[in-house]
Coordinates of N, CA and C in Angstrom, one line a residue:
X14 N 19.6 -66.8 55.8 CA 21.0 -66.5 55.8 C 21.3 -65.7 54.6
X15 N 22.1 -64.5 54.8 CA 22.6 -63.9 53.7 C 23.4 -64.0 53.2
X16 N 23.7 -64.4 51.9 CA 25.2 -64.7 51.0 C 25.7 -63.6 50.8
X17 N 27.4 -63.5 50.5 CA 27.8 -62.0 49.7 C 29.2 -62.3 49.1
X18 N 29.0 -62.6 48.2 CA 30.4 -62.5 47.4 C 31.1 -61.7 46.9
X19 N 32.3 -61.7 47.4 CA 32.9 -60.3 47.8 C 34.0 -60.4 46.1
X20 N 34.6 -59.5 45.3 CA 35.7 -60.4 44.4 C 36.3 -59.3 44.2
X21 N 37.7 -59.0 43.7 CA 38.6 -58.4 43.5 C 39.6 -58.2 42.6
X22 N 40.3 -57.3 41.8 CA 41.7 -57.4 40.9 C 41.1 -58.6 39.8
X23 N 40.5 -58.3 39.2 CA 40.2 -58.7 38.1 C 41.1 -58.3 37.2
X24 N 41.5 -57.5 36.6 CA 42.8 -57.0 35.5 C 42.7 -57.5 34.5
X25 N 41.2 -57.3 33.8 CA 41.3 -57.6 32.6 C 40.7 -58.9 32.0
X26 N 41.1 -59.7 33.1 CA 41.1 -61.5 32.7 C 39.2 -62.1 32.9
X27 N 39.0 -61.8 31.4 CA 37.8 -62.6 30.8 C 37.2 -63.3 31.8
X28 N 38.0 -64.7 31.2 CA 38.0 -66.1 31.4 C 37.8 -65.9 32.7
X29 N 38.6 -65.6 34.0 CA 38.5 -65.5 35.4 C 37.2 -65.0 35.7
X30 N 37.1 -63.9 35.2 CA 35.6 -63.6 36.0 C 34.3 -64.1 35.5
X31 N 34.7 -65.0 34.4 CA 33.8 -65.8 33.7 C 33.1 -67.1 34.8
X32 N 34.6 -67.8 35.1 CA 34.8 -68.4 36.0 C 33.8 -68.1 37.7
X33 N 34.3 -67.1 37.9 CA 33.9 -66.6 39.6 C 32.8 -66.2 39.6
X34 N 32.2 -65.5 38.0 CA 30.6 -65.4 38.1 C 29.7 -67.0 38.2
X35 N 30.2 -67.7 37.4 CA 29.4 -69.1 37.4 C 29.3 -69.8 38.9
X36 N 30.4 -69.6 39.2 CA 30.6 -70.3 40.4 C 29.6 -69.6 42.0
X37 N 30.0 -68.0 41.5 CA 28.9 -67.2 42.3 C 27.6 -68.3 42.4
X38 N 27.1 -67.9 40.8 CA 25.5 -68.1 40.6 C 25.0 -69.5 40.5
X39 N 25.8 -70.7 41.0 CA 26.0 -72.0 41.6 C 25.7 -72.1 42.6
X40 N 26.3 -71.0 43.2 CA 26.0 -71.4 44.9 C 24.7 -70.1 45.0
X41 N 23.9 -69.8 44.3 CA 22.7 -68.8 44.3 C 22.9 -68.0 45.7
X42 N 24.3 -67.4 45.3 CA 24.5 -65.9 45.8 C 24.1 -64.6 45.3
X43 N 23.1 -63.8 45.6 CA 22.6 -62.7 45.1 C 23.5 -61.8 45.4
X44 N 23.9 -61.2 46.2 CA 24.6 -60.2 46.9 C 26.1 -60.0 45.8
X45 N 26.6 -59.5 45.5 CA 27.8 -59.4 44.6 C 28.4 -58.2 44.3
X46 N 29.6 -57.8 44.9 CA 30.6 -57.0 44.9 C 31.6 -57.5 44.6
X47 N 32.5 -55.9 43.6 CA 34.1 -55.7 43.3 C 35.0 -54.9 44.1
X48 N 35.7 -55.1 44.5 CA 36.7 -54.2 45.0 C 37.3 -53.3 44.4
X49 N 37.4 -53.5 43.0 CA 37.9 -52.7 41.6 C 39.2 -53.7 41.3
X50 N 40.1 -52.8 40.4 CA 40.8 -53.2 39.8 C 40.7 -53.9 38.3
X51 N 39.6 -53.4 37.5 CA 38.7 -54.0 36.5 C 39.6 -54.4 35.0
X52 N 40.9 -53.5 35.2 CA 41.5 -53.2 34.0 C 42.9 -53.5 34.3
X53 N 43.8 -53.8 33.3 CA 45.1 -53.3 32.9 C 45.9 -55.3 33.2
X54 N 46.6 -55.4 32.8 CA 47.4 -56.7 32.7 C 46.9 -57.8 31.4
X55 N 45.6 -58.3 31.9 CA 45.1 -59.1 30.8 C 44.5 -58.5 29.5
X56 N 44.3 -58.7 28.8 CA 43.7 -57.9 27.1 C 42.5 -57.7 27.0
X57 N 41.2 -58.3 28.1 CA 39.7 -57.9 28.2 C 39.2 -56.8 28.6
X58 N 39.8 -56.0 29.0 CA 39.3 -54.8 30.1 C 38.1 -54.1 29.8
X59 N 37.6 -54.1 28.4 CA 36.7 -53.3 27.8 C 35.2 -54.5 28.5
X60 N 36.1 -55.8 28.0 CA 34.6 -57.2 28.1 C 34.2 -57.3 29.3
X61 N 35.5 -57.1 30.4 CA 34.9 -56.9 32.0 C 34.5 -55.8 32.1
X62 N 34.4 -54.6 32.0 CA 34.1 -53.6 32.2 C 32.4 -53.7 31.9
X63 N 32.4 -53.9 30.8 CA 30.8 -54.4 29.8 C 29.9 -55.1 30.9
X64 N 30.7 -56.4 31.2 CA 30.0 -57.2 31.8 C 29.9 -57.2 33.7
X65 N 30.7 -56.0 34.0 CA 30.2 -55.6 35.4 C 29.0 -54.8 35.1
X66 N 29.4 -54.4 34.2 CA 27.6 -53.0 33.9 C 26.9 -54.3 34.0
X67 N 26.8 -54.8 33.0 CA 25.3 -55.6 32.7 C 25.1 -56.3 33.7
X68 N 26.0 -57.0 34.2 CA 25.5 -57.7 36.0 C 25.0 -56.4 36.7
X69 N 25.4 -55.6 36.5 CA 24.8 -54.3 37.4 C 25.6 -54.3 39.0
X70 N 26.9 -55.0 39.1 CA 27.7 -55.4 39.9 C 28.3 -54.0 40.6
X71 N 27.6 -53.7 41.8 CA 29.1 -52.3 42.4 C 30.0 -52.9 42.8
X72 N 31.1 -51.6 42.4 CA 32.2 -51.6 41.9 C 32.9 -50.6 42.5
X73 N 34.3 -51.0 43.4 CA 35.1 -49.9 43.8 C 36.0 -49.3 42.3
X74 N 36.5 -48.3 42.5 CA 37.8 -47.7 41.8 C 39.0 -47.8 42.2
X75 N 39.6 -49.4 41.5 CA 41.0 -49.5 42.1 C 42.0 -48.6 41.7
X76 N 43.5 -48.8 41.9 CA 44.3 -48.3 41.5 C 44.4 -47.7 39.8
X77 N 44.3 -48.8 39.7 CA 44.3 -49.4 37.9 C 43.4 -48.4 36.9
X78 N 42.4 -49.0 37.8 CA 41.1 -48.2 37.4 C 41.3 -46.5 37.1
X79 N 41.9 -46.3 37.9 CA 41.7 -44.7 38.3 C 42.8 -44.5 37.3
X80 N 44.2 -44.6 37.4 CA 45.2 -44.8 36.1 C 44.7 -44.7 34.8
X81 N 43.7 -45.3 34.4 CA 43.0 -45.5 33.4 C 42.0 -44.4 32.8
X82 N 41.1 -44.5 33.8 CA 40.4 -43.2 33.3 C 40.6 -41.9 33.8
X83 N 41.6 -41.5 34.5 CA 42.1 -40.4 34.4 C 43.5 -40.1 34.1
X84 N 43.7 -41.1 32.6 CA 45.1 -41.1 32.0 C 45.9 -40.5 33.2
X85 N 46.8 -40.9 34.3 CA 47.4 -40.9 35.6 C 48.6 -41.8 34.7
X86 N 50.1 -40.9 35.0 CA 51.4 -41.7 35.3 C 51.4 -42.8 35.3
X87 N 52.4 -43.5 34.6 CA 52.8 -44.9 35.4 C 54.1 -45.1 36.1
X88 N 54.2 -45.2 37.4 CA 55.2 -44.9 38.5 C 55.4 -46.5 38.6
X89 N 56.7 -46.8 38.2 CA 57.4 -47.7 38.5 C 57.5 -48.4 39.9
X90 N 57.1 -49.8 40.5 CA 57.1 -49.8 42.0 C 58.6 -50.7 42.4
X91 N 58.9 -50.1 43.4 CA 59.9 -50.6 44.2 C 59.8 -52.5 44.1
X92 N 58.4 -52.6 44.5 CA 58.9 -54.0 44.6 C 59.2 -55.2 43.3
X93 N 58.9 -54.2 42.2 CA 59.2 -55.1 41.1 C 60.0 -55.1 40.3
X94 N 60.9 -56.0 39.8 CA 61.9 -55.9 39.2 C 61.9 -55.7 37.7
X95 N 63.2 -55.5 36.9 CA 63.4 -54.9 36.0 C 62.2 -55.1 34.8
X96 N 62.1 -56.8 34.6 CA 61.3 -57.6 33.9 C 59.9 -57.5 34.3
X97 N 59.8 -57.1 35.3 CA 57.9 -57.0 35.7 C 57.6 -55.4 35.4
X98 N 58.4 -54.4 36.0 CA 58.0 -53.4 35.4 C 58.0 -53.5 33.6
X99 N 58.4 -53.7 32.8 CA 58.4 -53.5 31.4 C 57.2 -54.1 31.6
X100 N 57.0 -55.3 31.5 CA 55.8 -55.8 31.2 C 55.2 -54.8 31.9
X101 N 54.7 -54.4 33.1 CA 53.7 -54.1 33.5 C 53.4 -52.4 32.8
X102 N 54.5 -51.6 32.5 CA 54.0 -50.4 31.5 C 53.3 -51.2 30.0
X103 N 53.7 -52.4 29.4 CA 53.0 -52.8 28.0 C 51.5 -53.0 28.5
X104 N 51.1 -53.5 29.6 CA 50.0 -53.8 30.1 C 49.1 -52.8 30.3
X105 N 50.1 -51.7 30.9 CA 49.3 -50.6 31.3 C 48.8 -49.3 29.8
X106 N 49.7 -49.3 29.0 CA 50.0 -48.6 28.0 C 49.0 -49.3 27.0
X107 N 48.7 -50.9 26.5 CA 47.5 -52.0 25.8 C 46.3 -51.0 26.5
X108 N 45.8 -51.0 27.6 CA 44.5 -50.1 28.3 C 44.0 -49.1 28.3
X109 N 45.5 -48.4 28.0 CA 45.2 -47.4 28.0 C 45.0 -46.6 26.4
X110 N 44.9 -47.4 25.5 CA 45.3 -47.4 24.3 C 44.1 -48.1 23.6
X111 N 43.2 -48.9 25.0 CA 42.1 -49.6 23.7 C 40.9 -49.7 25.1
X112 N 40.8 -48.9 25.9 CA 39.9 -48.8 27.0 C 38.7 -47.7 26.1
X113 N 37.2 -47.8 25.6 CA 36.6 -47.0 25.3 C 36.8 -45.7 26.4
X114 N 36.1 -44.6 25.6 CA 36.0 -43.2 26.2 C 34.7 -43.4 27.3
X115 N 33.8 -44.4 26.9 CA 32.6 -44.8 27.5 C 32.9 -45.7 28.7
X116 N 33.9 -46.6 28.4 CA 34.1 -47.2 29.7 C 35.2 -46.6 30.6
X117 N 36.1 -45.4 29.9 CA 37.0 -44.8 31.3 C 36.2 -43.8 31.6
X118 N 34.8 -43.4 31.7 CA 34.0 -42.8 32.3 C 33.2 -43.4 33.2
X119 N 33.0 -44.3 33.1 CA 32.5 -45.3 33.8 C 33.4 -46.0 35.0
X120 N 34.9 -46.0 34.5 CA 35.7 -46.4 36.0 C 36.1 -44.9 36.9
X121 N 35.9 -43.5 36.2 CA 36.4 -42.5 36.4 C 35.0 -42.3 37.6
X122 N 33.5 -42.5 37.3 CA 32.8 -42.4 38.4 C 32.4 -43.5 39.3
X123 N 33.2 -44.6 39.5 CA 33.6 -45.4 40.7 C 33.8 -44.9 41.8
X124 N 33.2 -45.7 43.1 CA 33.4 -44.7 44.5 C 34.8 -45.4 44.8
X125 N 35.7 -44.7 45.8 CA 36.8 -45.0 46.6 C 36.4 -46.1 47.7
X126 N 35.3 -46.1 48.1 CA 34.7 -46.8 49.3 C 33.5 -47.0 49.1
X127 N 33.0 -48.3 50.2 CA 31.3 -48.5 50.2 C 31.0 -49.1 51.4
X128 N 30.1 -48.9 52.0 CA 30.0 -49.3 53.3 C 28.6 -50.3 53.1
X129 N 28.3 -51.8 53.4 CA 27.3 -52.6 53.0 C 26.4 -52.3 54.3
X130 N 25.0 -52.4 54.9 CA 24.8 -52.2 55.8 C 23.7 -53.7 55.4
X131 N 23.7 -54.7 56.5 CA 22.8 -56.2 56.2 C 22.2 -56.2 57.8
X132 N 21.2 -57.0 57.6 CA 20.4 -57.0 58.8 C 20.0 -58.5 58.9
X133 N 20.9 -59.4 60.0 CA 20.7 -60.6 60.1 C 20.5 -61.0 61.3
X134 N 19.3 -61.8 61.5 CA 19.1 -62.3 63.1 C 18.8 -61.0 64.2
X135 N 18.2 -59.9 63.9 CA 18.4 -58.8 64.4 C 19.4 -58.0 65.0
X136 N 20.7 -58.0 64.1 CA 21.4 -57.4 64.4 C 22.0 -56.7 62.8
X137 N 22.1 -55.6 62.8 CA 23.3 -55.2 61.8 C 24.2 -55.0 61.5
X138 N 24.8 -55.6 60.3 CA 26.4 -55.5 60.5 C 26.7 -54.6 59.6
X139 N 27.8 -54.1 59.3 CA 28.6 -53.0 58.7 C 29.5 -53.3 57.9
X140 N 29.7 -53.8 56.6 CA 30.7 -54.1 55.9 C 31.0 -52.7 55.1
X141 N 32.3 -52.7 55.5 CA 33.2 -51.7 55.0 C 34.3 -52.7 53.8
X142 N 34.0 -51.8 52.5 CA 34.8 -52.3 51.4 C 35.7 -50.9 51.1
X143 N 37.1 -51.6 50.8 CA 37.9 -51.1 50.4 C 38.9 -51.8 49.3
X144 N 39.6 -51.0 48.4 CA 40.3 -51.7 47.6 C 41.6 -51.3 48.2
X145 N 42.2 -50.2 48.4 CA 43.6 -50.3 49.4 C 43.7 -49.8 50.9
X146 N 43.1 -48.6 51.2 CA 43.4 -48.4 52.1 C 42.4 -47.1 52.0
X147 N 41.6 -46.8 53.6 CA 40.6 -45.4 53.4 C 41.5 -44.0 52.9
X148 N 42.6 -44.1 53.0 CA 43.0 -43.2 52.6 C 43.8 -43.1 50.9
X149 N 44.0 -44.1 50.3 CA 44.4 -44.4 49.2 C 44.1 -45.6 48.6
X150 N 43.9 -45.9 47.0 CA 43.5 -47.2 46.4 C 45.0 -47.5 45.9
X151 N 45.8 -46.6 46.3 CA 47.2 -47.2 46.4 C 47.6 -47.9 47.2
X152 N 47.6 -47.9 48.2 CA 48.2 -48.3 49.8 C 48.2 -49.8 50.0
X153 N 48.9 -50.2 50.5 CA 49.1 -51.7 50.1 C 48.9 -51.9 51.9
X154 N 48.1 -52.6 52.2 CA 47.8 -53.3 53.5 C 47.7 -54.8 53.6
X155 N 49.5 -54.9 54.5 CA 49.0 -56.8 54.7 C 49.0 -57.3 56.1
X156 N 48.6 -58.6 55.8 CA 48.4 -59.6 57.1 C 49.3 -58.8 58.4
X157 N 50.7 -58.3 57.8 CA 52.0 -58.2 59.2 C 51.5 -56.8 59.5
X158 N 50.5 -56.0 59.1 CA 50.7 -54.8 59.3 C 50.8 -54.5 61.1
X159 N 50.6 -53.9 61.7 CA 50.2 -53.9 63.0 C 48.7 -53.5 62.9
X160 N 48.2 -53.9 64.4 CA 46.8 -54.3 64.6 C 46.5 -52.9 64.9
X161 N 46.7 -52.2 64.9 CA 46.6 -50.2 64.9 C 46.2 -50.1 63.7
X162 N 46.8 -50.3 62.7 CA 46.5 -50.2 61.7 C 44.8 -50.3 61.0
X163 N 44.7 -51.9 61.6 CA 43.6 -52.2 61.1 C 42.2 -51.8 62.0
X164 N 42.6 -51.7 63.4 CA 41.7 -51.1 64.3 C 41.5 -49.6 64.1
X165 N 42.9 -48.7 63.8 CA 42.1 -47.4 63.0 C 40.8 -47.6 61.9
X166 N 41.1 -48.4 61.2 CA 39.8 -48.7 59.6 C 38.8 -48.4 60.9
X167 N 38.5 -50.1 61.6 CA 37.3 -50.3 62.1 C 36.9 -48.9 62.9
X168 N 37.5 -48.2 63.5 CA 37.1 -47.0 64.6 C 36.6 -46.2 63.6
X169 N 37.3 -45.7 62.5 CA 36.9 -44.9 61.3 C 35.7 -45.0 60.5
X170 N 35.3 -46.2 60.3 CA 34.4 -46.7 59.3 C 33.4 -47.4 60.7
X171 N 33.2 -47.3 61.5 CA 32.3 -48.1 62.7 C 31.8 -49.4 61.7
X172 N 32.3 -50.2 61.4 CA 32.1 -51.5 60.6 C 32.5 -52.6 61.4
X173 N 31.3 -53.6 61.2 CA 32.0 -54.8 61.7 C 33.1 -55.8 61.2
X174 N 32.7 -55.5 59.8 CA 33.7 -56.2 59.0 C 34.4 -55.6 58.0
X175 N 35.8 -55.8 57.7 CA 36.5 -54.5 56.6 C 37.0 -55.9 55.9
X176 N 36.8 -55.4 54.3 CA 37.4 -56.4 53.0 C 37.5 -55.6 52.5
X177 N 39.3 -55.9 52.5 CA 39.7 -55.1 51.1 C 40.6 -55.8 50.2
X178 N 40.9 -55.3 49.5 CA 41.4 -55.8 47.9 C 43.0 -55.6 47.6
X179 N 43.8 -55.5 46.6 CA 44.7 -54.5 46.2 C 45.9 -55.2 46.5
X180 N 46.1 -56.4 47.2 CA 47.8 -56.6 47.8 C 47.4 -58.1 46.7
X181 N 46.5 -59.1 46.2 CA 46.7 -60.5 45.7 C 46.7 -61.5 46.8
X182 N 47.3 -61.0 48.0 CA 47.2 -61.9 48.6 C 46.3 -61.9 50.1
X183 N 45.2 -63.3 49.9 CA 44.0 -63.1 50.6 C 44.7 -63.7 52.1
X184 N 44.1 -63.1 52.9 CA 44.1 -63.2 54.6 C 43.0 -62.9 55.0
X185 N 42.7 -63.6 56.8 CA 41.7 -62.7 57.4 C 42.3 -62.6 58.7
X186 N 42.2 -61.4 59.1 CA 42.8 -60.8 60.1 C 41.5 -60.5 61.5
X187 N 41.5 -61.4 62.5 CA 40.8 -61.3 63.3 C 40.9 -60.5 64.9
X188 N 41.0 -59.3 64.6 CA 40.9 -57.9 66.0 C 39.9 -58.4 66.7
X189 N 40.4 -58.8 68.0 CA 39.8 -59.4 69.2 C 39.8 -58.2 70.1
X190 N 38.6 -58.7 71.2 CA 38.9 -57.3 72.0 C 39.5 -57.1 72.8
X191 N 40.5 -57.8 73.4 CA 41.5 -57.7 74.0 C 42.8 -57.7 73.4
X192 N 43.2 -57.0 72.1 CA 44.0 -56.6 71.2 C 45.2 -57.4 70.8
X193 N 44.7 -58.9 70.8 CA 45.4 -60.1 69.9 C 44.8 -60.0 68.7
X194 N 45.6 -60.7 67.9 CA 44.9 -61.0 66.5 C 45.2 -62.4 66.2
X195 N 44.4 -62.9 65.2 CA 45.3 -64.4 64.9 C 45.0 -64.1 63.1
X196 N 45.6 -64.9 62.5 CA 46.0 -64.8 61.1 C 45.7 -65.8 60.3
X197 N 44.8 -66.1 59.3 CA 44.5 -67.4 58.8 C 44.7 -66.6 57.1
X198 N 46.0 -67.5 56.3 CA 46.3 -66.9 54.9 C 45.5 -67.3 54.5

């Protein structure tokens, strides 16, 4: 049986992916992917950054990411209010301010996508990773989306299985082939 631990929006925080590595290499999962998001919120970004190299861990280019190493705007988002935007420019402006030149070259050549290809029981599956959306590491895609939505990915990416990252909040959305879905948060 193949393990694969999939992990996501790290933002900085040490201690968390200190955490989710241990617990990985507990349950002697080899297999180990990010979705990105390596930087900006918490004050580590440089120690995660370090320490996905040395795991040797691939790694998408989240949003954040990309902000970072290609000094990119910071656009205020609709859904957050007065108090979370400030904070979130101090967060972003900390990163952008103490992120080495070595490590925003290193998030600057991050892929947008990765497609896993595993061969289990003789069959292959297709995991398609994404941090927002195939067309943007912006795009926010949730659970209510419509099932078009997410049946475009699959048709697009011929993958059996799509994880992606970017919204915080985990679902899994199961595309049947008679075009129900059911929804487990």
């Amino acid at each position: 049986m193949i393990q694969i631990a999939i992990f996501s929006d790290i933002h900085g925080n040490l201690p968390a992916l200190n955490a989710v590595l241990a617990d990985i290499q507990s349950k002697n999962i080899y297999y180990k992917y990010c979705l990105g998001d390596l930087v900006d919120f918490a004050p580590w970004g440089n120690e995660v950054i370090e320490l996905i190299k040395n795991e040797k861990i691939p790694c998408l280019m989240g949003n954040h990411d990309e902000r970072i190493a290609f000094d990119l705007p910071i656009v205020p988002l609709e859904k957050h209010d007065a108090e979370e935007t400030a904070n979130r420019i101090v967060a972003i402006k900390h990163s952008q301010e103490t992120i080495t030149q070595e490590n925003k070259l290193f998030l600057g050549q991050l892929p947008y996508l990765m497609q896993l290809d595993f061969k289990v029981k003789h069959k292959h599956w297709k995991v398609q990773l994404i941090h927002g959306s195939l067309e943007s590491n912006e795009a926010y895609l949730y659970a209510s989306e419509p099932n078009s939505t997410f049946e475009d990915i699959f048709f697009k990416t011929q993958a059996d299985i799509v994880v992606m990252g970017h919204t915080h909040l985990p679902f899994i959305k199961d595309i049947g082939k008679n075009g129900q879905s059911t929804q487990v948060p």
